[in-house]
Coordinates of C-alpha atoms and ligand atoms in Angstrom, one line a residue:
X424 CA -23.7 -19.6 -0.6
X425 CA -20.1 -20.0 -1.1
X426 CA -17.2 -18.0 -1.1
X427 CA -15.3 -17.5 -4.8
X428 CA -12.0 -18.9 -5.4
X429 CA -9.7 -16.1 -6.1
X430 CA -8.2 -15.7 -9.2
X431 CA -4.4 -16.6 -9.9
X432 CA -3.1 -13.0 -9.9
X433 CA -5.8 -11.7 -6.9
X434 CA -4.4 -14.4 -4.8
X435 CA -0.9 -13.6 -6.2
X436 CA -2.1 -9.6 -4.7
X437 CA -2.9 -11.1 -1.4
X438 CA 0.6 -13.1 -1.0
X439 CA 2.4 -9.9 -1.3
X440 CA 0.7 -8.8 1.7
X441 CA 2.7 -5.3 2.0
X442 CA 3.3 -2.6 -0.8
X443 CA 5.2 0.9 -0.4
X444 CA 3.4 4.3 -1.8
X445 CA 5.5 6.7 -3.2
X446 CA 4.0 10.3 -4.2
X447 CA 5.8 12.6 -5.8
X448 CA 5.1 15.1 -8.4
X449 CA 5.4 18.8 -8.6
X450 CA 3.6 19.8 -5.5
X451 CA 6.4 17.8 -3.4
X452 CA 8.8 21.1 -4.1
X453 CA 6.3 23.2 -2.3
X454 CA 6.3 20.7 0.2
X455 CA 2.6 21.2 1.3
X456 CA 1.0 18.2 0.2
X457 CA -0.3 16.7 -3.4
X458 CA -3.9 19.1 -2.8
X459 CA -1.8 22.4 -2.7
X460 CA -3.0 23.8 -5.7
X461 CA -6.4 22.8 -4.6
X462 CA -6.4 24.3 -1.4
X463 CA -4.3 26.9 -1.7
X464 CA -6.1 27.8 -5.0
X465 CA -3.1 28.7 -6.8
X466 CA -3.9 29.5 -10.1
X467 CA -2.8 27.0 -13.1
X468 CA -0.4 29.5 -15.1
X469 CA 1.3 30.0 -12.2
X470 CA 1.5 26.2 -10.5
X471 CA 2.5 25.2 -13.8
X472 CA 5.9 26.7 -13.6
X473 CA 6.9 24.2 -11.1
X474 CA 7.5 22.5 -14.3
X475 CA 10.5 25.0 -15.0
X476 CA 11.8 24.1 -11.4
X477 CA 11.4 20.2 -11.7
X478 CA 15.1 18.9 -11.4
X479 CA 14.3 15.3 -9.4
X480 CA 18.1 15.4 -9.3
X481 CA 17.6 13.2 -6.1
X482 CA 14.9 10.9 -7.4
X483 CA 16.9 7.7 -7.2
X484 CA 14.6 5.2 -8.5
X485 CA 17.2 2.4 -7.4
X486 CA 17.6 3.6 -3.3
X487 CA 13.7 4.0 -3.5
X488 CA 13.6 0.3 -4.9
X489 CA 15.9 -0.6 -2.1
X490 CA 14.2 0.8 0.9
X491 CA 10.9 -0.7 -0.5
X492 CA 12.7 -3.9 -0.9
X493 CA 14.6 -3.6 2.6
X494 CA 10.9 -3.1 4.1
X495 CA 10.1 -6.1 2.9
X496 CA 7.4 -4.9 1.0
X497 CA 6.8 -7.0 -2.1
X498 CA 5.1 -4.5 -4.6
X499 CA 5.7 -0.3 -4.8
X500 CA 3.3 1.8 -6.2
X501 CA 4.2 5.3 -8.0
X502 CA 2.1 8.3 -8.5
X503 CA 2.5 8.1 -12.3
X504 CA 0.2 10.9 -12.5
X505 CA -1.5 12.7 -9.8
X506 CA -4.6 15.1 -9.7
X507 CA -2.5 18.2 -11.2
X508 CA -2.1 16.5 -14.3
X509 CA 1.5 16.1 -15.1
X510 CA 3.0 12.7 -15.9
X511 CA 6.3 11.6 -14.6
X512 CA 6.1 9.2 -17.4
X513 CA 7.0 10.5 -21.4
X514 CA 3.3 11.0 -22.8
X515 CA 4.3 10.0 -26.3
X516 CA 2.6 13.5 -27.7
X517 CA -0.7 13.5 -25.8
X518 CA 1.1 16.9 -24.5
X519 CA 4.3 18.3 -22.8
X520 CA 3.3 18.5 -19.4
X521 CA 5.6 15.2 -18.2
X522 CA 8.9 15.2 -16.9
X523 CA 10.6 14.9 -20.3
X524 CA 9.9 18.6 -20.7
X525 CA 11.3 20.0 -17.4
X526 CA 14.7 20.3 -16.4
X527 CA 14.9 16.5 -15.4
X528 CA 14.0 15.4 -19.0
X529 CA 14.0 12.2 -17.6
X530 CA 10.9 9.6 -17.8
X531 CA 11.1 8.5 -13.7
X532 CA 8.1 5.9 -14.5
X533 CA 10.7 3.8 -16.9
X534 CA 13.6 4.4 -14.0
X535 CA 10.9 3.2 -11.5
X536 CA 9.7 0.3 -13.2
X537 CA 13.1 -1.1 -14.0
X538 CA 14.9 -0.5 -10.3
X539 CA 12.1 -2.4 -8.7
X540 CA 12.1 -5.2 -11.6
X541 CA 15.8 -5.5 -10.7
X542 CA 15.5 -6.0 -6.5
X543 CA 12.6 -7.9 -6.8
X544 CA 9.7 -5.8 -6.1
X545 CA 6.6 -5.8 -8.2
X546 CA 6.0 -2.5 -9.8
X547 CA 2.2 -1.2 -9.7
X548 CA 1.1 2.6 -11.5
X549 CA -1.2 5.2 -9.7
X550 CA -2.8 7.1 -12.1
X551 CA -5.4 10.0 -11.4
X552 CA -8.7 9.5 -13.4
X553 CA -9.6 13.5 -11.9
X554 CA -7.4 15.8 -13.9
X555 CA -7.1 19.6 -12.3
X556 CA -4.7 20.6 -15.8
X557 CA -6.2 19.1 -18.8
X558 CA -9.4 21.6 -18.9
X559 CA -11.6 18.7 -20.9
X560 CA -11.8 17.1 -17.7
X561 CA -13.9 19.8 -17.2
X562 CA -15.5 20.9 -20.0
X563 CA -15.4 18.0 -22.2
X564 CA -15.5 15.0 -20.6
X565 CA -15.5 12.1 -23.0
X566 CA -12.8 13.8 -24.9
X567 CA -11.0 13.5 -21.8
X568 CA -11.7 10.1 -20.9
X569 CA -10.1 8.9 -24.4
X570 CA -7.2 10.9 -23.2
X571 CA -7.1 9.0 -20.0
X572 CA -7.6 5.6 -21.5
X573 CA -4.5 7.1 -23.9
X574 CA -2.4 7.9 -21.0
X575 CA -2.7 4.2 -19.3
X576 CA -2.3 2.5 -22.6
X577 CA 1.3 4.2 -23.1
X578 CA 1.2 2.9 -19.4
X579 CA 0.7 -0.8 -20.0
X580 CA 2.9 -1.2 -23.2
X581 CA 5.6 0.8 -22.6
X582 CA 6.9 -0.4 -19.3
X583 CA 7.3 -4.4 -19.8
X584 CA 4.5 -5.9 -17.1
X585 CA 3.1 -4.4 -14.2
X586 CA 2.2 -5.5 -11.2
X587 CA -1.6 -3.7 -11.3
X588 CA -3.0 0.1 -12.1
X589 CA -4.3 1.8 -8.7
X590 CA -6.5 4.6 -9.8
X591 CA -7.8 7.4 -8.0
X592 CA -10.3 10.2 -8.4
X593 CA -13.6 9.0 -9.3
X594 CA -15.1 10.5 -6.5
X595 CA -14.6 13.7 -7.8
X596 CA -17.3 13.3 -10.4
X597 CA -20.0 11.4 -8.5
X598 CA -22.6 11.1 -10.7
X599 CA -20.8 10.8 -14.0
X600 CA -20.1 7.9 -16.6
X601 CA -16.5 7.5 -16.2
X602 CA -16.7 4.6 -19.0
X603 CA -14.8 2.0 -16.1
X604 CA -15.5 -0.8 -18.8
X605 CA -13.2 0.7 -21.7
X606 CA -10.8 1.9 -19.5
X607 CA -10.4 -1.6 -17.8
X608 CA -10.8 -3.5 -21.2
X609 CA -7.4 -1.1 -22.4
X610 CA -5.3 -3.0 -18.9
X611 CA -6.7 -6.3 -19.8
X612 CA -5.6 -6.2 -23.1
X613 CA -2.2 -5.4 -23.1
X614 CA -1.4 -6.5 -19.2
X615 CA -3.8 -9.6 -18.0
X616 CA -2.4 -10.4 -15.2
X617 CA -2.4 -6.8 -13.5
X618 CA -4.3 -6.0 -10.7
X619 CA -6.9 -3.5 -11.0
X620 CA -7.5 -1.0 -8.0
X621 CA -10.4 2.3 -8.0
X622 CA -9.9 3.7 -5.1
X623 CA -13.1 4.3 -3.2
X624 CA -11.8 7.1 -1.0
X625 CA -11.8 7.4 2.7
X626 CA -15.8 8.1 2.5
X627 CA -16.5 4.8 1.4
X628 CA -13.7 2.2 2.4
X629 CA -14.3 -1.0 1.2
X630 CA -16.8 -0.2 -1.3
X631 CA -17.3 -2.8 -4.5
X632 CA -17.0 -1.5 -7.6
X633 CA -17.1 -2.1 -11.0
X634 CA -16.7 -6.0 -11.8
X635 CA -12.9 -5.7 -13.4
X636 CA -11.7 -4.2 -10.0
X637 CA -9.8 -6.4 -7.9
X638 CA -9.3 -5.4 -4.8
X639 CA -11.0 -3.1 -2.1
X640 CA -9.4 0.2 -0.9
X641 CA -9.5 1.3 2.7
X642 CA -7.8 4.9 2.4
X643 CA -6.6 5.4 5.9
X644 CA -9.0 3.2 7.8
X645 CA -8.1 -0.1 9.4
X646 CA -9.5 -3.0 7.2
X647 CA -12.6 -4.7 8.2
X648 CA -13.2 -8.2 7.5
X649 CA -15.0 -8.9 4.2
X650 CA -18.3 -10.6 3.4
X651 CA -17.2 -12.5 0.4
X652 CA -20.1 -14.9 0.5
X653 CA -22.1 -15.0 -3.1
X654 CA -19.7 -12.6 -4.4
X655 CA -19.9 -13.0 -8.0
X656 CA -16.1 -13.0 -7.7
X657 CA -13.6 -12.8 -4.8
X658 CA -11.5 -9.2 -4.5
X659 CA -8.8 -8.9 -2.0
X660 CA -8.6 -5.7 0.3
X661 CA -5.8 -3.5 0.3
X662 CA -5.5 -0.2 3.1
X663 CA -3.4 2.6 1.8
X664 CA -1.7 4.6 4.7
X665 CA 0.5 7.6 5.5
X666 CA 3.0 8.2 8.0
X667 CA 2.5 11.3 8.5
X668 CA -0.4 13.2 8.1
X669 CA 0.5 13.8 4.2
X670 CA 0.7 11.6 0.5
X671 CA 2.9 13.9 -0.9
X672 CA 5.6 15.8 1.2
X673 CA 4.8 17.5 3.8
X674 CA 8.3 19.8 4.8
X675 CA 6.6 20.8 8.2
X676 CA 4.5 17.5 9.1
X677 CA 6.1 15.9 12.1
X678 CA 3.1 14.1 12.6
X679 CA 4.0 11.0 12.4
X680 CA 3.3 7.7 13.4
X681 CA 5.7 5.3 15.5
X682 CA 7.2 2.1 14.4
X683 CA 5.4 0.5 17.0
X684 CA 1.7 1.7 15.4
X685 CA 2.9 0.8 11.9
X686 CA 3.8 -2.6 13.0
X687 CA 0.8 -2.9 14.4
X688 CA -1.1 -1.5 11.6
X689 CA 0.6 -4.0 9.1
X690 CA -0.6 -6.6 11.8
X691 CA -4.3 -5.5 11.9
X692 CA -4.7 -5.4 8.0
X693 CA -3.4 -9.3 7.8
X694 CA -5.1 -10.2 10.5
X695 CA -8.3 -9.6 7.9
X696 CA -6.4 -10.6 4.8
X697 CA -6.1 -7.1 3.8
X698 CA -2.8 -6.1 1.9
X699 CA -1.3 -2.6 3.6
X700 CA 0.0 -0.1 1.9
X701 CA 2.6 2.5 3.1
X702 CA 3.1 5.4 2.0
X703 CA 6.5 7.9 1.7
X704 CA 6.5 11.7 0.4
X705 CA 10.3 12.3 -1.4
X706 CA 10.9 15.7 -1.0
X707 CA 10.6 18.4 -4.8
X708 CA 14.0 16.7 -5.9
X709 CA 13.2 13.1 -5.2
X710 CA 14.8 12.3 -2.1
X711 CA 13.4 10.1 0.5
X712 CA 13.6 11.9 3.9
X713 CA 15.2 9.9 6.4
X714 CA 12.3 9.7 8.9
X715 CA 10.0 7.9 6.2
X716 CA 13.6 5.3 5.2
X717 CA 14.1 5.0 8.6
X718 CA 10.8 4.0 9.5
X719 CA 10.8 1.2 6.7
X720 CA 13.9 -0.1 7.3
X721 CA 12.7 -0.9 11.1
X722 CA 9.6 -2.6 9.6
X723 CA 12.0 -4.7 7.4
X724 CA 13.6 -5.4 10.7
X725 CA 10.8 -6.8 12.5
X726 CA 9.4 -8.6 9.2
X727 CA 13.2 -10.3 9.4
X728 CA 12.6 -11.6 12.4
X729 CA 9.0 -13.0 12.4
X730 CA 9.3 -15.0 9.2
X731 CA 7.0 -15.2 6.6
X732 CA 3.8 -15.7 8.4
X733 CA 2.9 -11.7 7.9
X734 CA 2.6 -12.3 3.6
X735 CA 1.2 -16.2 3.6
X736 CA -0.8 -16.4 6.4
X737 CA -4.7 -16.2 6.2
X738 CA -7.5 -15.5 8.5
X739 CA -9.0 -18.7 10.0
X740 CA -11.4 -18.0 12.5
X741 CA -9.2 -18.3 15.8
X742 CA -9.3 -14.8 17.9
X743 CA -7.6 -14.3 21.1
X744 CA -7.9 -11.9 23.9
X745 CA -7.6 -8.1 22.7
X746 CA -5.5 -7.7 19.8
X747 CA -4.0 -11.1 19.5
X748 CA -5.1 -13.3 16.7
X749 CA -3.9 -16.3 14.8
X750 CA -3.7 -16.7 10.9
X751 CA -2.5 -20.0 9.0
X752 CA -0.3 -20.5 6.7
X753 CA 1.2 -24.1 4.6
X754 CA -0.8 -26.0 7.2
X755 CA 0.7 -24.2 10.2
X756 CA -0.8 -21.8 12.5
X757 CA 0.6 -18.1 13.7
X758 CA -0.3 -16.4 16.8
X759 CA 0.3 -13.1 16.7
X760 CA 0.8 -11.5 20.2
X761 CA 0.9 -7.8 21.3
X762 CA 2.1 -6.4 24.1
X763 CA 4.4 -8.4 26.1
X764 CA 6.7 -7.2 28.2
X765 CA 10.5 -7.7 28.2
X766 CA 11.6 -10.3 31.2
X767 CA 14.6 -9.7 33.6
X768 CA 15.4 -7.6 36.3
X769 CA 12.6 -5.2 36.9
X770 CA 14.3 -2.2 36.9
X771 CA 15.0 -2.4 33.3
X772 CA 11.2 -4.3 32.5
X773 CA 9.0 -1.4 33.3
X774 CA 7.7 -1.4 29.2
X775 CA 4.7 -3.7 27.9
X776 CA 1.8 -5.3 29.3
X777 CA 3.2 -8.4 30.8
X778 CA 3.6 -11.9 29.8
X779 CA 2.0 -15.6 30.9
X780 CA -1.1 -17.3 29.2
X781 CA -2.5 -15.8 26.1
X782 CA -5.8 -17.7 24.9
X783 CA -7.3 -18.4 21.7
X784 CA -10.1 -19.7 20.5
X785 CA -11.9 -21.0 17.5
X786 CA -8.9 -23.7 16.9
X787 CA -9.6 -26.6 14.3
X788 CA -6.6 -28.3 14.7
X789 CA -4.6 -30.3 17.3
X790 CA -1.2 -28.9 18.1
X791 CA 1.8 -30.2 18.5
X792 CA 4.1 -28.2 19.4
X793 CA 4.8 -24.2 19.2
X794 CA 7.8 -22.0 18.9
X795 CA 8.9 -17.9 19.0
X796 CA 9.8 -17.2 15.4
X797 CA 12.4 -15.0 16.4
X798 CA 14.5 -17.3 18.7
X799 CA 13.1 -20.2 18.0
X800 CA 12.1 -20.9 21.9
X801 CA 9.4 -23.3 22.7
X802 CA 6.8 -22.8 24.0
X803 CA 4.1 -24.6 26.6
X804 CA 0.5 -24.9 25.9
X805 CA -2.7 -26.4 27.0
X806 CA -5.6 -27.2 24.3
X807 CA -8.5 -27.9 25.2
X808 CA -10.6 -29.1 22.1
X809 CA -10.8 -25.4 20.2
X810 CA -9.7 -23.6 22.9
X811 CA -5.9 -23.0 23.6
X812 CA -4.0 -21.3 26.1
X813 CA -0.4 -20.7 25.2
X814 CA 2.7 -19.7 27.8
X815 CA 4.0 -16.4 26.3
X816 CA 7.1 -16.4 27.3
X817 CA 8.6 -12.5 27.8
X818 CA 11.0 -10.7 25.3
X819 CA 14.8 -11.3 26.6
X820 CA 16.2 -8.4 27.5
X821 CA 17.7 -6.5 24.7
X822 CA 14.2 -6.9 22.4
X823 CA 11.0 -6.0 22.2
X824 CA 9.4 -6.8 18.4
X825 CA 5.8 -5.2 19.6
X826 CA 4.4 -8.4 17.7
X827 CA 6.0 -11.2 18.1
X828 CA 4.7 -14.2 16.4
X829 CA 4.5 -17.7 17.2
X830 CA 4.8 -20.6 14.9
X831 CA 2.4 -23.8 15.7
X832 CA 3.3 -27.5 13.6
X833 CA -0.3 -29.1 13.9
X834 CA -0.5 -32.9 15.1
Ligands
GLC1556 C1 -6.9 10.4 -1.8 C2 -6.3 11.7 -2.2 C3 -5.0 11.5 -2.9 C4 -4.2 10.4 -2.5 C5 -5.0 9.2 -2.3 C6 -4.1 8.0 -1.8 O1 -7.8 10.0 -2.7 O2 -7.1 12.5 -3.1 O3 -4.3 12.7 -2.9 O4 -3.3 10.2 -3.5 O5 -6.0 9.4 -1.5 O6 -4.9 7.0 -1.3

């Protein structure tokens, strides 16, 4: 059985390798994560006067489109709305629980969409399909449905185009009809070429879905490689992340991740063709923190220097030892090696895990010659029919990229 040729705009998805979250409603000025009224069971009159509170005085939709775009991601995805209901987006009359009607009175989705438009970045919409504010969630469920398919059709015609809709929720109501079909049909209609994304949850990563979705979701759990054989169409994979241990902001979570492991993450997705997806929290008036901006503007850093191997290339079958692995890309290969140590004096080399031979395998291809990205040094190498061992130089002193990446012209 064969595997499907992806579609223009799923393969489009998969170019763009690397996206940047952004969650940010109410619950970011409590500062305790986008569940807080959940878990904290704070009762609705009373979580609903966040609204009066809502200022987003810092919410800077063009530095937020700059960090994404200084990250290198190419796509950003807001939380247009999240589980408790309100809309950062003007919802036309559906109700007055959007940011129109607080003190910001500003629509943030139409800010959003425009900054990222203007540096390049391809804006994409979460939207909640669960709805903790809107009681016919609840009580009166296709009622409710209409007003979702409502909410995403202001969505797809009021913004110019969008990159794709990335929804989230369905979980919560297992075993009911959420009416996927006419909810899709509404984003087809009006915005063909956006991606459509259901996110599965971290209980089922990489689950397929209805027909109309896209692409996969791995919430928080590296990619694995996909079976797309007799598919009756191919969906890219896409793994959502935080940096901490919260979506929305979390004023106390110091849990966060290095550099290093969100390199390395980035790495592991597109070493399976998955897209990755990281997320920041801006704190209740919009502001990035500076952990999260710093963080992205390192991975922009590295991206800089390893070229453009990390969006175009694809998996092709050639592993090497541990966590090295090769992708290919405009009829070249990459190897992408981890954990080499930095050359020189060995007073100042004690960091890494050495460096020497690497070997791959699986190789289809004769190579000719192979190069650092970064400095452009060249490399030594011995092939041996589909095996390869390559001389991986150490870092100079002065760098350390965690994965460095070497480009290989074919003979
Ligand atoms: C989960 C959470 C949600 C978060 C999402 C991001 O489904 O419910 O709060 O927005 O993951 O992937």
């Amino acid at each position: 059985m064969a595997v499907p040729i992806a579609e223009k705009r799923i393969a489009d998805f998969e170019n763009m390798g690397f996206g940047m979250f952004i969650h940010f409603g109410l619950y970011s000025q409590l500062g305790r994560g986008e569940w807080v009224q959940h878990i904290e069971k704070i009762p609705k009159e009373e979580y609903m006067k966040l609204a009066d509170t809502f200022t987003a005085e810092k919410f800077d939709a063009k530095k937020i489109a700059s960090v994404a775009k200084a990250a290198g991601a190419k796509y950003a995805v807001l939380t247009t709305r999240h589980h408790e209901g309100f809309s950062l987006y003007d919802t036309c009359g559906l109700n007055t629980y959007d940011s129109l009607h607080t003190p910001c009175g500003r629509d943030l989705v139409r800010e959003f969409a425009d900054a990222c438009r203007e540096v390049g970045v391809k804006p994409f919409f979460y939207h909640t399909t669960v709805d903790w504010y809107n009681p016919d969630c609840k009580n009166d469920f296709p009622k409710y449905l209409q007003y979702l398919r409502d909410s995403v059709e202001i969505l797809c015609t009021n913004y110019g185009e969008i990159g794709g809709l990335w929804f989230d929720g369905n979980w919560w109501y297992k075993d009911r009809d959420w009416e996927e079909d006419k909810l899709y049909a509404v984003i087809r209609k009006h915005q063909p070429n956006a991606i459509i994304v259901n996110n599965t949850g971290t209980s089922a990563l990489g689950r397929v879905g209805n027909p109309e979705i896209d692409s996969v979701t791995f919430e928080q759990g590296r990619p694995t490689p996909m079976d797309r054989e007799g598919m009756p169409k191919y969906l890219a994979a896409e793994m959502c992340h935080t940096m901490n241990a919260h979506w929305g902001f979390g004023g106390a979570d110091f849990n966060y991740k290095s550099l290093a492991e969100l390199i390395e993450t980035l790495c592991s997705c597109r070493k399976v063709g998955a897209n990755y997806l990281l997320n920041i929290g801006p704190t209740g008036d919009g502001d990035v923190p500076f952990m999260q901006e710093a963080l992205l503007y390192g991975i922009g850093g590295w991206i800089n220097k390893t070229g453009n191997a990390v969006y175009e290339g694809r998996p092709c079958g050639v592993l090497g030892a541990r966590k090295d692995f090769a992708l290919r890309a405009n009829g070249k290969l990459y190897f992408f090696v981890h954990d080499l140590a930095i050359k020189g004096n060995e007073n100042v080399t004690v960091e890494g895990g050495g460096y020497g031979p690497r070997s791959f395998s699986g190789l289809q291809d004769k190579i000719a010659r192979i190069r650092w990205t970064d400095n452009g040094e060249e490399l030594s190498f011995t092939q041996n029919g589909t095996d390869i061992t390559v001389d991986c130089t150490g870092y100079p002193y002065g760098t350390n990229l965690v994965v460095r990446i070497a480009e290989a012209e074919l003979a």
